[in-house]
Protein backbone atom coordinates (compact mmCIF):
# COMPACT_ATOMS: atom_id res chain seq x y z
CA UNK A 1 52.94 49.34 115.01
CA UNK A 2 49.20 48.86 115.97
CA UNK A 3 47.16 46.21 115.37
CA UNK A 4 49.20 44.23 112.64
CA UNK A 5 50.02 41.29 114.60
CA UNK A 6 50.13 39.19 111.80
CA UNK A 7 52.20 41.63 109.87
CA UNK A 8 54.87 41.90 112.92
CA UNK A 9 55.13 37.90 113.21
CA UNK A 10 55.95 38.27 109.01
CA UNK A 11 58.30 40.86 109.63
CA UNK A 12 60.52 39.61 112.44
CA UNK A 13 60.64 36.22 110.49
CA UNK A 14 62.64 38.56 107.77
CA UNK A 15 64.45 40.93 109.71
CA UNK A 16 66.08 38.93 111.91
CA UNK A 17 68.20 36.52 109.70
CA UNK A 18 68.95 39.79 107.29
CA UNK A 19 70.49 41.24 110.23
CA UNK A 20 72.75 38.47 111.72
CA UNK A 21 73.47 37.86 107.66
CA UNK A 22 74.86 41.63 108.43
CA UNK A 23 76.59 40.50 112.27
CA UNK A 24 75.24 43.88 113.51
CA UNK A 25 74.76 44.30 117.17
CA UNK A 26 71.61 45.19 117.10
CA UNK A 27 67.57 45.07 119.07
CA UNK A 28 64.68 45.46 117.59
CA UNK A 29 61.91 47.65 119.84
CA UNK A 30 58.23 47.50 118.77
CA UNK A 31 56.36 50.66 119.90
CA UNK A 32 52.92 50.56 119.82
CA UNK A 33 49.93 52.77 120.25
CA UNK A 34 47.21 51.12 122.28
CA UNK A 35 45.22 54.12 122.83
CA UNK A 36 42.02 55.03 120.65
CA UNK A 37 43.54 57.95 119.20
CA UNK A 38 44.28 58.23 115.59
CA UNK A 39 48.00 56.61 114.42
CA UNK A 40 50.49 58.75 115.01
CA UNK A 41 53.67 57.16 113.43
CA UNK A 42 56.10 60.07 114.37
CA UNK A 43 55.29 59.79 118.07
CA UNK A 44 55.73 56.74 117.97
CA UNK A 45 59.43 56.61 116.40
CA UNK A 46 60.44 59.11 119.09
CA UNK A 47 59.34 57.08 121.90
CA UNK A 48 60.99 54.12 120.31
CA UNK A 49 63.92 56.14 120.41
CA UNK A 50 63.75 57.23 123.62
CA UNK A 51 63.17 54.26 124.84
CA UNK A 52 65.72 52.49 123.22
CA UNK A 53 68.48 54.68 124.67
CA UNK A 54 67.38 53.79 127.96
CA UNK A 55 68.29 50.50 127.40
CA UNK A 56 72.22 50.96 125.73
CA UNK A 57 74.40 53.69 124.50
CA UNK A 58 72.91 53.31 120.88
CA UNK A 59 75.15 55.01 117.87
CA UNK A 60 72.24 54.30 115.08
CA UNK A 61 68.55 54.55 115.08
CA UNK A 62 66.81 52.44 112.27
CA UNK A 63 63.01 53.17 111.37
CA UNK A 64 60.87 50.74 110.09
CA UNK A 65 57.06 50.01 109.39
CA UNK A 66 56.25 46.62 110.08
CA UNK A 67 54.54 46.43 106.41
CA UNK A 68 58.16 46.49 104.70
CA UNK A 69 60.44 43.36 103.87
CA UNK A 70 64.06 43.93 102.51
CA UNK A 71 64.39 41.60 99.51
CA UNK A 72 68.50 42.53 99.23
CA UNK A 73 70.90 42.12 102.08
CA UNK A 74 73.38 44.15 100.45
CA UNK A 75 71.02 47.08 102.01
CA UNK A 76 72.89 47.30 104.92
CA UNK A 77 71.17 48.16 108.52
CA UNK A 78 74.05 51.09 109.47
CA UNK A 79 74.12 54.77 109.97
CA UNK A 80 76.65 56.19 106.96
CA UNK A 81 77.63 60.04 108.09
CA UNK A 82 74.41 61.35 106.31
CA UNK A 83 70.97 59.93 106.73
CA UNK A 84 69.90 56.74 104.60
CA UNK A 85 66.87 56.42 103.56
CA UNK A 86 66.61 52.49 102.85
CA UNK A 87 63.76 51.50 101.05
CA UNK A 88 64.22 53.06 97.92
CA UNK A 89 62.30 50.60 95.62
CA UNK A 90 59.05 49.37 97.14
CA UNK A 91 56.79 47.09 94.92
CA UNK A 92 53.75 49.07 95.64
CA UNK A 93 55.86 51.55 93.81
CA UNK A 94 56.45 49.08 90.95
CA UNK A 95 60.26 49.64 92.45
CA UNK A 96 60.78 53.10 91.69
CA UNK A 97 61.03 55.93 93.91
CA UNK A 98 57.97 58.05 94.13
CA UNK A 99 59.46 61.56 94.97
CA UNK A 100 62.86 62.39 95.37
CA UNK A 101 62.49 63.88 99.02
CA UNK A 102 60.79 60.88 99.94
CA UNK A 103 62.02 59.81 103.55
CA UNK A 104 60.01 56.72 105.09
CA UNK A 105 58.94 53.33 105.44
CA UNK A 106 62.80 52.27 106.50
CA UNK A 107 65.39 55.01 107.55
CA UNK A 108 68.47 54.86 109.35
CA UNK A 109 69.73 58.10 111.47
CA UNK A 110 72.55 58.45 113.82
CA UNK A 111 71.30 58.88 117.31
CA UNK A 112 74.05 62.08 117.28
CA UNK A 113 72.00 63.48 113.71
CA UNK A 114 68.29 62.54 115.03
CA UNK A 115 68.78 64.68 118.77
CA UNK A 116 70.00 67.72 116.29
CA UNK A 117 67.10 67.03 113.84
CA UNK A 118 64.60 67.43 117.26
CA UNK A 119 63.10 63.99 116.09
CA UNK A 120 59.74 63.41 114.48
CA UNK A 121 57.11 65.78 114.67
CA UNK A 122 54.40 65.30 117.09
CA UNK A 123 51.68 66.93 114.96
CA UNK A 124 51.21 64.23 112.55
CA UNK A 125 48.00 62.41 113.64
CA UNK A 126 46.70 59.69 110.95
CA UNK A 127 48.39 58.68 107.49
CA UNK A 128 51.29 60.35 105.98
CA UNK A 129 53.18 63.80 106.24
CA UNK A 130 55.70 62.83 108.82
CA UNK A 131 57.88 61.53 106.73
CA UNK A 132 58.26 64.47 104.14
CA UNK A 133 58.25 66.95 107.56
CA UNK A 134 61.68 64.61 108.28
CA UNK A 135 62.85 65.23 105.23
CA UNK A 136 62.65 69.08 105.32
CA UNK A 137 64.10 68.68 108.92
CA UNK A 138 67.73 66.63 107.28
CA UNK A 139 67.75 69.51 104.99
CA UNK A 140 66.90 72.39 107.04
CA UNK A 141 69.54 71.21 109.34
CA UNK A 142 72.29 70.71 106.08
CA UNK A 143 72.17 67.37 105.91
CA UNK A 144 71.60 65.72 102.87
CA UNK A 145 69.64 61.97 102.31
CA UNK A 146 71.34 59.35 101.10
CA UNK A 147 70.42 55.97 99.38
CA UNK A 148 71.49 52.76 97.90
CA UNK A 149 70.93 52.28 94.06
CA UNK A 150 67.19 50.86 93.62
CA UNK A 151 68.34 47.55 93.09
CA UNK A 152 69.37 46.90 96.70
CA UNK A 153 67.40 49.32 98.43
CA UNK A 154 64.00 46.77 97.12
CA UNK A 155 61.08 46.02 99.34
CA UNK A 156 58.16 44.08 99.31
CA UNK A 157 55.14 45.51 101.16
CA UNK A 158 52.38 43.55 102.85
CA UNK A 159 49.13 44.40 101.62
CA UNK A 160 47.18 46.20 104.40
CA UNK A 161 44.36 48.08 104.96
CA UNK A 162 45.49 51.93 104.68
CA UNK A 163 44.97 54.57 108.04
CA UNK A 164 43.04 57.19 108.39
CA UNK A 165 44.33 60.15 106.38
CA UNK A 166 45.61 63.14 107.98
CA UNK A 167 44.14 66.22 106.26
CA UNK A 168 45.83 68.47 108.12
CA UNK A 169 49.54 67.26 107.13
CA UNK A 170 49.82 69.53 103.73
CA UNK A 171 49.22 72.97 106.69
CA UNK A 172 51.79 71.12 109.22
CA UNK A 173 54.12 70.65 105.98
CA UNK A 174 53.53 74.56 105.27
CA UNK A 175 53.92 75.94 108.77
CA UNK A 176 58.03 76.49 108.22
CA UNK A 177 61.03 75.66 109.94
CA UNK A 178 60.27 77.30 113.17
CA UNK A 179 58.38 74.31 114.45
CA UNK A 180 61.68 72.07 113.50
CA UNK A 181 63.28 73.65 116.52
CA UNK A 182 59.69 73.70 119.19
CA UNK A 183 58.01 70.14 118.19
CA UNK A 184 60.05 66.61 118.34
CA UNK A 185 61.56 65.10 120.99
CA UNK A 186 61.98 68.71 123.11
CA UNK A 187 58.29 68.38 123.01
CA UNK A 188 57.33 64.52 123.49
CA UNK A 189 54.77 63.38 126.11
CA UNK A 190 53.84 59.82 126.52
CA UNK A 191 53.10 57.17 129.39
């Protein structure tokens, strides 16, 4: 989250009756950047995480950007044994998947699977990367995505203005495995 106020308000409007629909136990935590660096949307899902376990003994870890709204809630809000990825079929994308290793907008992880997958990486500063460099992490570490047919995985997302691109993220995605194991949480630094 940063600086989509507006968007958040939208958002928690949606989520909240889709998930008592669902009678999950569940809290929502809203990280956001206030610095003046560029986004960094990884960082920013680790210290959510981190965070989160500080308050409860958490078994699942759901990501979401605040720009997505489930449209099905048959797309449940749970960690299966392998790694969902949840929005599947986003308007944007006239409902289709884009890529097949596509793993963002909304994911859900096991707090057990995301501590072995070392997290995000912390190298992804501005728009997009992070979430491919997770997906090479689930299957680096032999775990395979999963997903709901297209469907009930559907989203609608709110038009925004897009972030600064990172042109470095195609290098980061290149670098190899090694940094799967020396950048993530082992490596996160925030006040």
């Amino acid at each position: 989250y940063r600086n989509r106020s507006s968007q958040l308000g939208i958002f928690l409007r949606n989520l909240h009756p889709l998930l008592r629909k669902q009678q999950l136990d569940y809290t929502i935590f809203v990280v956001n950047q206030t610095d003046s660096n560029t986004f960094n949307r990884a960082m920013l899902m680790n210290v959510g995480f981190q965070e989160a376990l500080l308050s409860a003994n958490w078994s699942c870890a759901v990501f979401h950007d605040v720009d997505l709204l489930p449209e099905d809630d048959r797309n449940l809000y749970t960690c299966p044994e392998q790694p969902r990825h949840l929005s599947v079929a986003v308007d944007k994308f006239k409902y289709r998947l884009p890529y097949r290793a596509i793993f963002g907008g909304a994911t859900a992880v096991s707090v057990e699977q995301f501590r072995k997958l070392n997290g995000y990486s912390n190298m992804f500063w501005g728009w997009g990367g992070e979430d491919d460099d997770m997906s090479k992490r689930i299957q680096f570490h032999g775990l395979k995505i999963t997903r709901y047919p297209a469907n009930i995985g559907r989203y609608t997302m709110i038009k925004h203005e897009q972030e600064k691109t990172n042109n470095l993220r195609q290098a980061f995605l290149a670098s190899g495995p090694r940094r799967y194991t020396t950048d993530g949480l082992n490596s996160l630094s925030y006040s």
